[in-house]
Coordinates of C-alpha atoms and ligand atoms in Angstrom, one line a residue:
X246 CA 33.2 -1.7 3.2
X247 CA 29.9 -1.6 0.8
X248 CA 26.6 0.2 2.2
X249 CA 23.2 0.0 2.1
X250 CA 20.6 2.4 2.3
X251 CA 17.7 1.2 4.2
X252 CA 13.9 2.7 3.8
X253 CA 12.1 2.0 6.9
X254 CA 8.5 1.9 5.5
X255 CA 7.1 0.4 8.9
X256 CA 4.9 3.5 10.0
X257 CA 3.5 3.8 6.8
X258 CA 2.9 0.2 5.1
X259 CA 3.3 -1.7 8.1
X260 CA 0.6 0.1 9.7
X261 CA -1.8 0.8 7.0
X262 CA -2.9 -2.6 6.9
X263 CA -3.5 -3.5 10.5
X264 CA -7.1 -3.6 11.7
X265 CA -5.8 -2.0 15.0
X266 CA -5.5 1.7 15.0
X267 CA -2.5 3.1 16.4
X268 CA -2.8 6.5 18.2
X269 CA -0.6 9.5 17.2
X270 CA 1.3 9.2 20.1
X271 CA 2.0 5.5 19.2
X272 CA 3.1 6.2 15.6
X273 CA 4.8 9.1 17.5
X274 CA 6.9 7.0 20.0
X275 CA 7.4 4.1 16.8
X276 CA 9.5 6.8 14.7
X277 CA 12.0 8.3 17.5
X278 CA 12.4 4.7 18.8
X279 CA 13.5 4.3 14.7
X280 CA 15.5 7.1 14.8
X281 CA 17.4 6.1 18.5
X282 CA 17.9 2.7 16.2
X283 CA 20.0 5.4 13.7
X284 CA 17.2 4.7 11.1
X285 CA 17.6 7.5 8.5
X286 CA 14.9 7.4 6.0
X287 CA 11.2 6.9 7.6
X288 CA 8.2 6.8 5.4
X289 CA 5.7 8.0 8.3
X290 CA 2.3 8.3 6.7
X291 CA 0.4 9.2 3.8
X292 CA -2.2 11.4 2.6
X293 CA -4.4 9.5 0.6
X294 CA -8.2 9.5 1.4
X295 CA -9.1 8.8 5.1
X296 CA -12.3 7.0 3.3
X297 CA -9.7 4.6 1.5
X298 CA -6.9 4.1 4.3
X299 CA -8.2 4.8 7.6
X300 CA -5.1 3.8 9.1
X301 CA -3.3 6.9 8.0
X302 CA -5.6 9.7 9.2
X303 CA -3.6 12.2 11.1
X304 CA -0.9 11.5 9.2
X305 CA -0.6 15.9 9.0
X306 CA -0.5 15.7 13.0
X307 CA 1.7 13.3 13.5
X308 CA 4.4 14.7 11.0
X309 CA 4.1 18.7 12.6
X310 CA 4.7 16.2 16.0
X311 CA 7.8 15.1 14.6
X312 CA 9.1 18.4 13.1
X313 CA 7.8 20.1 16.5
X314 CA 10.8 17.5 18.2
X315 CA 14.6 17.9 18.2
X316 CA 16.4 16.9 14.9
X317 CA 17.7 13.0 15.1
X318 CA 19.3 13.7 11.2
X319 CA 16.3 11.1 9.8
X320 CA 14.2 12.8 6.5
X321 CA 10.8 11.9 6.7
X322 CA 8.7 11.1 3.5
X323 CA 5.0 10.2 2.6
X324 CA 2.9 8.9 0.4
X325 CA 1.2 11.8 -1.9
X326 CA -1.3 10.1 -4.9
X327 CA -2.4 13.4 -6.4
X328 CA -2.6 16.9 -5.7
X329 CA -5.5 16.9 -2.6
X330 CA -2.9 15.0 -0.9
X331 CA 0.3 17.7 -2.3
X332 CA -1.9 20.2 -0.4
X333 CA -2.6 18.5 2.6
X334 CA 1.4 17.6 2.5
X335 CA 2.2 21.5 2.2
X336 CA 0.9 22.4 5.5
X337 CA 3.4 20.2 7.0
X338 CA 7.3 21.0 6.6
X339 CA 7.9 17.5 5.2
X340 CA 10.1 17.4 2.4
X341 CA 10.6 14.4 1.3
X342 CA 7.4 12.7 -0.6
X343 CA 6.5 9.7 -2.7
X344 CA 4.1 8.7 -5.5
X345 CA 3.0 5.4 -6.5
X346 CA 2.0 4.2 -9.7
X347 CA 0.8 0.6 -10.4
X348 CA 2.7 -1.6 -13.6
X349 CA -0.6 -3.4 -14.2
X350 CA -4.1 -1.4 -14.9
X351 CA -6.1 -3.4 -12.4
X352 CA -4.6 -2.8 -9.5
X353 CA -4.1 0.8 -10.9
X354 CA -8.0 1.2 -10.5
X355 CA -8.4 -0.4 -7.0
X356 CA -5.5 1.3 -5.5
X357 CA -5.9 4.9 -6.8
X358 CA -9.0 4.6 -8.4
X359 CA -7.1 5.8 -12.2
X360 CA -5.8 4.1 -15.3
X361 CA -1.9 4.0 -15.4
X362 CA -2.6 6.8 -17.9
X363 CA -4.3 9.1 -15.5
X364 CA -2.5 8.5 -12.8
X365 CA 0.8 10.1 -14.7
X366 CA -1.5 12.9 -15.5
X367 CA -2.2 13.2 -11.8
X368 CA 2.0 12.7 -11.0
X369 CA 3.0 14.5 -13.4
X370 CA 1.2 17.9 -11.7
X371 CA 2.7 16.4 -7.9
X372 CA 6.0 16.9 -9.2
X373 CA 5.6 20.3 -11.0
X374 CA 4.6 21.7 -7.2
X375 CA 7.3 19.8 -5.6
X376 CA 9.9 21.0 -7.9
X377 CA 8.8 25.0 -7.3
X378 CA 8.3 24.1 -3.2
X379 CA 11.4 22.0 -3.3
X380 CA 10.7 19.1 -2.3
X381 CA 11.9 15.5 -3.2
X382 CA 9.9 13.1 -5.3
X383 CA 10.7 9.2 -4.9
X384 CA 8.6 6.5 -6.8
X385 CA 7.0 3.2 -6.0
X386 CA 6.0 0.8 -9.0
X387 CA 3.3 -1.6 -7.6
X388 CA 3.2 -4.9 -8.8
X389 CA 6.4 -5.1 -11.0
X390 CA 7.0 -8.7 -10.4
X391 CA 2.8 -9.7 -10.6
X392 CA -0.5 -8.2 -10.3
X393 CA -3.1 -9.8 -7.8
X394 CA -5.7 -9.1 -10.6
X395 CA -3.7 -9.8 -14.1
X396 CA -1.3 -12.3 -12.9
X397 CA 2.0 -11.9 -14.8
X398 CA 3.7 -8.4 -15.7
X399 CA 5.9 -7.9 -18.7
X400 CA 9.4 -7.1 -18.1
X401 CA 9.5 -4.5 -20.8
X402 CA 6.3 -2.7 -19.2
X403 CA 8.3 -2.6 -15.8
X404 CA 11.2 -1.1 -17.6
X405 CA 9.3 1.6 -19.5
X406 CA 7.5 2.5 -16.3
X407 CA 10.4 3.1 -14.5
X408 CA 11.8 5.1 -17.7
X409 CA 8.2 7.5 -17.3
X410 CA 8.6 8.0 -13.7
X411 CA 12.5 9.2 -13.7
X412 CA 11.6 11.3 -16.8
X413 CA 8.9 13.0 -14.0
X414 CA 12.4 14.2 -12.0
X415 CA 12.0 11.2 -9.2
X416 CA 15.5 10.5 -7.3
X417 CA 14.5 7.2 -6.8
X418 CA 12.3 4.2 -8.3
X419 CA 11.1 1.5 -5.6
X420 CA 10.0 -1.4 -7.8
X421 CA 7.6 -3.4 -5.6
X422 CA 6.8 -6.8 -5.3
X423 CA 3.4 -5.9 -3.8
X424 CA 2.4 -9.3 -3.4
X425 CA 5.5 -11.0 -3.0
X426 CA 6.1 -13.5 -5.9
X427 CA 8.7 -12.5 -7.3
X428 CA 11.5 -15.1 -6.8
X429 CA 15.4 -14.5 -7.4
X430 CA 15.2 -15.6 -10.9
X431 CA 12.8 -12.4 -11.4
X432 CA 14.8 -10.5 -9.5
X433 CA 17.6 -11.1 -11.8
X434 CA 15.3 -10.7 -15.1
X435 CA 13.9 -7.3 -14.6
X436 CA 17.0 -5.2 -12.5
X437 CA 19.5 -6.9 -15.8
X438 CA 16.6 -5.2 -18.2
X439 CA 17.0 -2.0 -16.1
X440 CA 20.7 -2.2 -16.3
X441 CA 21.1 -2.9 -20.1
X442 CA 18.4 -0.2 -20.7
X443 CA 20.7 2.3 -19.4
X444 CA 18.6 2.9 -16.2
X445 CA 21.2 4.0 -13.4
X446 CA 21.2 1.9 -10.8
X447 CA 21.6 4.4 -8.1
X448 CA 18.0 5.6 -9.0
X449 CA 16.8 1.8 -7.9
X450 CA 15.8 0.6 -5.3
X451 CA 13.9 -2.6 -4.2
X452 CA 10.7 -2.9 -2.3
X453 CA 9.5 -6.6 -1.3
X454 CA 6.7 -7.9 0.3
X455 CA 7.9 -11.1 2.0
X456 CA 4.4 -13.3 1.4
X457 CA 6.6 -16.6 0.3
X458 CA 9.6 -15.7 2.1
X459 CA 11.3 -15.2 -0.6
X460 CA 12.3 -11.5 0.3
X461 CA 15.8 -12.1 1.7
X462 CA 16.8 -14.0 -1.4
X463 CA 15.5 -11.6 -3.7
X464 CA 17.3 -9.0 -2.0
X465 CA 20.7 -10.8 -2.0
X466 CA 20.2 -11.1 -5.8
X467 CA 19.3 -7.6 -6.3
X468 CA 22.5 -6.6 -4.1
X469 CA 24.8 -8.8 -6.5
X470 CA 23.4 -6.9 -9.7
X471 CA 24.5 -3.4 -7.7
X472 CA 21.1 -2.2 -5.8
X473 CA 21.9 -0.5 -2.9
X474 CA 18.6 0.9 -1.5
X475 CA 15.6 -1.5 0.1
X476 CA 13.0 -0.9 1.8
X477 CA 11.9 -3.0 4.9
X478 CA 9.6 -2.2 7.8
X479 CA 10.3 -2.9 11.5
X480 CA 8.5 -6.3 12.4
X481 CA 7.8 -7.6 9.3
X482 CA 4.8 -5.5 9.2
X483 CA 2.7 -4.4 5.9
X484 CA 0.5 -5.1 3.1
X485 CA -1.8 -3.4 1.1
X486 CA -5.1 -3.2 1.3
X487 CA -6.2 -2.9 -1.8
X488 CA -3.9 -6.1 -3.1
X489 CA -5.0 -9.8 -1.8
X490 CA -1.7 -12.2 -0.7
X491 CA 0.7 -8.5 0.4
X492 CA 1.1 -10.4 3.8
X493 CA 3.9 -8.2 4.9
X494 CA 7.0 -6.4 4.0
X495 CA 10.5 -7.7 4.4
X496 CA 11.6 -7.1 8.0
X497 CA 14.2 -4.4 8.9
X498 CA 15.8 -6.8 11.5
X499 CA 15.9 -9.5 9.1
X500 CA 17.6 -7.3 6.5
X501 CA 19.8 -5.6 8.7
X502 CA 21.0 -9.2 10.6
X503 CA 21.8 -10.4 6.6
X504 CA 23.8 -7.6 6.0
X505 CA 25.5 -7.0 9.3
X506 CA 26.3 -11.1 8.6
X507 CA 28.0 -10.2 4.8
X508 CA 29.8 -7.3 6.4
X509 CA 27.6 -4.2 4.2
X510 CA 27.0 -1.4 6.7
X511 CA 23.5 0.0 7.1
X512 CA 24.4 2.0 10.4
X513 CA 21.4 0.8 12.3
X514 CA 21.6 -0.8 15.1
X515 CA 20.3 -4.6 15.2
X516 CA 19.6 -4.7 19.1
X517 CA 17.8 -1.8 19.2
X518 CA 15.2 -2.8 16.5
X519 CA 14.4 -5.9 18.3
X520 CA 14.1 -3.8 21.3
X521 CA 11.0 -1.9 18.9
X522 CA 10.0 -5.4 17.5
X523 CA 9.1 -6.4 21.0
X524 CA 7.4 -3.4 21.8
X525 CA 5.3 -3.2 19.7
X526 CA 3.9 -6.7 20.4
X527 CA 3.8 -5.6 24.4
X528 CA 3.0 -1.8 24.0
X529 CA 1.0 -1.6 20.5
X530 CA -0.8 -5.1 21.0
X531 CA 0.9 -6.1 16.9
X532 CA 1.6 -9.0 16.6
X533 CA 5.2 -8.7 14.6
X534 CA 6.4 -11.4 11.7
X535 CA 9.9 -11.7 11.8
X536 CA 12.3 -14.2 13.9
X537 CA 14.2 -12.3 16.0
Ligands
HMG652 P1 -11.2 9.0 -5.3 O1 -12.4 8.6 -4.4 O2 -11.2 8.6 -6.7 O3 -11.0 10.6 -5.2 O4 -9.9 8.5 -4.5 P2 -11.7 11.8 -5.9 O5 -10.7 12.6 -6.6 O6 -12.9 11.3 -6.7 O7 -12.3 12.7 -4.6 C1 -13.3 12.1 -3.8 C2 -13.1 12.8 -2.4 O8 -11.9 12.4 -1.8 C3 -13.1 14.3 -2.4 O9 -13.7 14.7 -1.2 C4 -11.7 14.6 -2.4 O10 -11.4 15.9 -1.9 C5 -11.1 13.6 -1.5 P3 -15.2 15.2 -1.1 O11 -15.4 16.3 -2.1 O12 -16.0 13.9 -1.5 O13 -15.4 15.6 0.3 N1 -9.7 13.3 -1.8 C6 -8.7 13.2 -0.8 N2 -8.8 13.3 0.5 C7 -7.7 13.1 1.2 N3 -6.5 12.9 0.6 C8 -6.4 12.8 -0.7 C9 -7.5 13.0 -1.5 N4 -7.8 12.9 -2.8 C10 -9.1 13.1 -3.0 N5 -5.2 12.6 -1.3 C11 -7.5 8.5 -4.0 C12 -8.6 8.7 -5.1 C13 -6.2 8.4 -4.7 C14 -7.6 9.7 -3.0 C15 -7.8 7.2 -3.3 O14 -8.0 6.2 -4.2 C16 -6.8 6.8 -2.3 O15 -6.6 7.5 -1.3 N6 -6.0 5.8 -2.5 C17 -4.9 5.4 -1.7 C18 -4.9 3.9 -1.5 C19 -3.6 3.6 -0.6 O16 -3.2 4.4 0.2 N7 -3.1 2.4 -0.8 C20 -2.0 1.9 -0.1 C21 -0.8 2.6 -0.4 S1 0.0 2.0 -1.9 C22 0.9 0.7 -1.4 O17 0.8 0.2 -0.3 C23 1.9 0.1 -2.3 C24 3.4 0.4 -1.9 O18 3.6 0.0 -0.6 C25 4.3 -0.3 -2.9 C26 4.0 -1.7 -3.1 O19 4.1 -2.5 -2.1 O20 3.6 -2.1 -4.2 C27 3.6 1.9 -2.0
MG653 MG1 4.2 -2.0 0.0

């Protein structure tokens, strides 16, 4: 039987781009209800500026919560855009972390405030400290499939990109549809460049904003080309602040009905993440975007 690794990203872009705050203690009760669901890889926060993402402030907190609690087998991660936020990471016993670099200049500067250029610069140093404190690097490439600002993104510049961010010692490359346009057809377009530019697979995975609904699609395509990592986030939830039309992310119960329905094991258990869908409507006042 094929399997799937699943990235729940729901604490970390499904929250950030709510205007409601959730406390710690909600963010707190979200991830153990994730891991009772057998979710094994939570993105839980991020420590990027509180001045630019209010939404992940006691992001530090909330992760020594977690580590304080017993063991479930889940690795946390979080976002880390340069080396304040490496620090900030460091006092927690997270080991697990992720950068993000844009594919299009624009959205570079609005997200992180850097070219492309200087935001490799800024990477570049992240992963030297991870390396010595040993901890894991993954990597998201914003806007693979279409920049909010530029419009269209060339394949070859996805590839390349990609090429630059394993060569930093990443385990894994998220390419992101931040904005959700891609449709299967691109889907198909930039993972066959990836493949026929020698880029192992295993070291992909896909990260799709569901703003056209186009998300499950694109995901059945990438499975047929041999990805076997996606991220989703409980609920639907997600966006990113900084780019217009990311209405959401692909929803974890969606993702894992889909495959449960084609017979690919995730592990995670459908029933309970409706149970978490509906809470959080009742508990954390969110309203959720999936169909279940
Ligand atoms: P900046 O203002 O250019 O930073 O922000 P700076 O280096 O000029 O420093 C200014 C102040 O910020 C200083 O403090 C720094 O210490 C502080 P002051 O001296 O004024 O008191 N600072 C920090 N504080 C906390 N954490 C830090 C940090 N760095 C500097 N890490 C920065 C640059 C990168 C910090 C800012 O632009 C930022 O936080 N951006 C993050 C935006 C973000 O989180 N976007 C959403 C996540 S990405 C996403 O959603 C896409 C993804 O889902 C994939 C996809 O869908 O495409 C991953
Ligand atoms: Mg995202």
């Amino acid at each position: 039987m094929s399997r799937v690794k699943v990235v729940e990203v729901g604490p970390r872009d499904g929250l950030q781009n709510e205007v409601k705050n959730l406390t710690i203690v909600q963010k707190y009760k979200l991830i153990k209800k994730l891991e009772k669901a057998n979710v094994k890889h939570i993105e839980v926060g991020a420590f990027v500026s509180p001045k630019w993402v209010p939404q992940m402030k006691g992001s530090r907190e909330l992760i020594n919560k977690l580590f304080l609690a017993k063991k479930s087998g889940a690795a946390y991660s979080a976002l880390v855009p340069n080396q304040v936020g490496f620090d900030h990471a460091s006092q927690t016993k997270i080991k697990n972390i992720a950068i993000f670099a844009a594919s299009s200049e624009k959205f570079s500067k609005k997200n992180i405030n850097c070219s492309i250029a200087d935001s490799f610069k800024r990477f570049n140093k992240v992963c030297i400290l991870a390396k010595k404190d040993k901890i894991k690097v993954r990597a998201y490439l914003s806007t693979a499939f279409g920049c909010p600002y530029e419009g269209k993104v060339s394949v070859t510049k996805v590839v390349s990109l990609t090429k630059r961010l394993l060569k930093l010692g990443v385990y894994e490359v998220a390419i992101s549809d931040t904005i959700g346009v891609a449709t299967p057809a691109d889907i198909f377009k930039v993972v066959s460049k990836l493949l026929s530019s020698e880029v192992d697979i295993k070291k992909i995975a896909l990260h799709l904003h569901n703003t056209r609904g186009m998300a499950l699609a694109n995901i059945l395509e990438a499975y047929k080309l041999g990805v076997r990592t996606f991220d989703s986030s409980i609920g639907g939830l997600g966006g990113c602040p900084y780019a217009k039309g990311a209405s959401g992310n692909l929803a974890t119960e969606d993702l894992v009905y889909m495959l449960n329905g084609m017979k690919v094991k995730t592990g995670i258990s459908l029933n309970e993440l409706i149970k978490i869908k509906k809470w959080i409507e009742s508990d954390c006042k969110i309203m959720t975007k999936s169909y279940q």
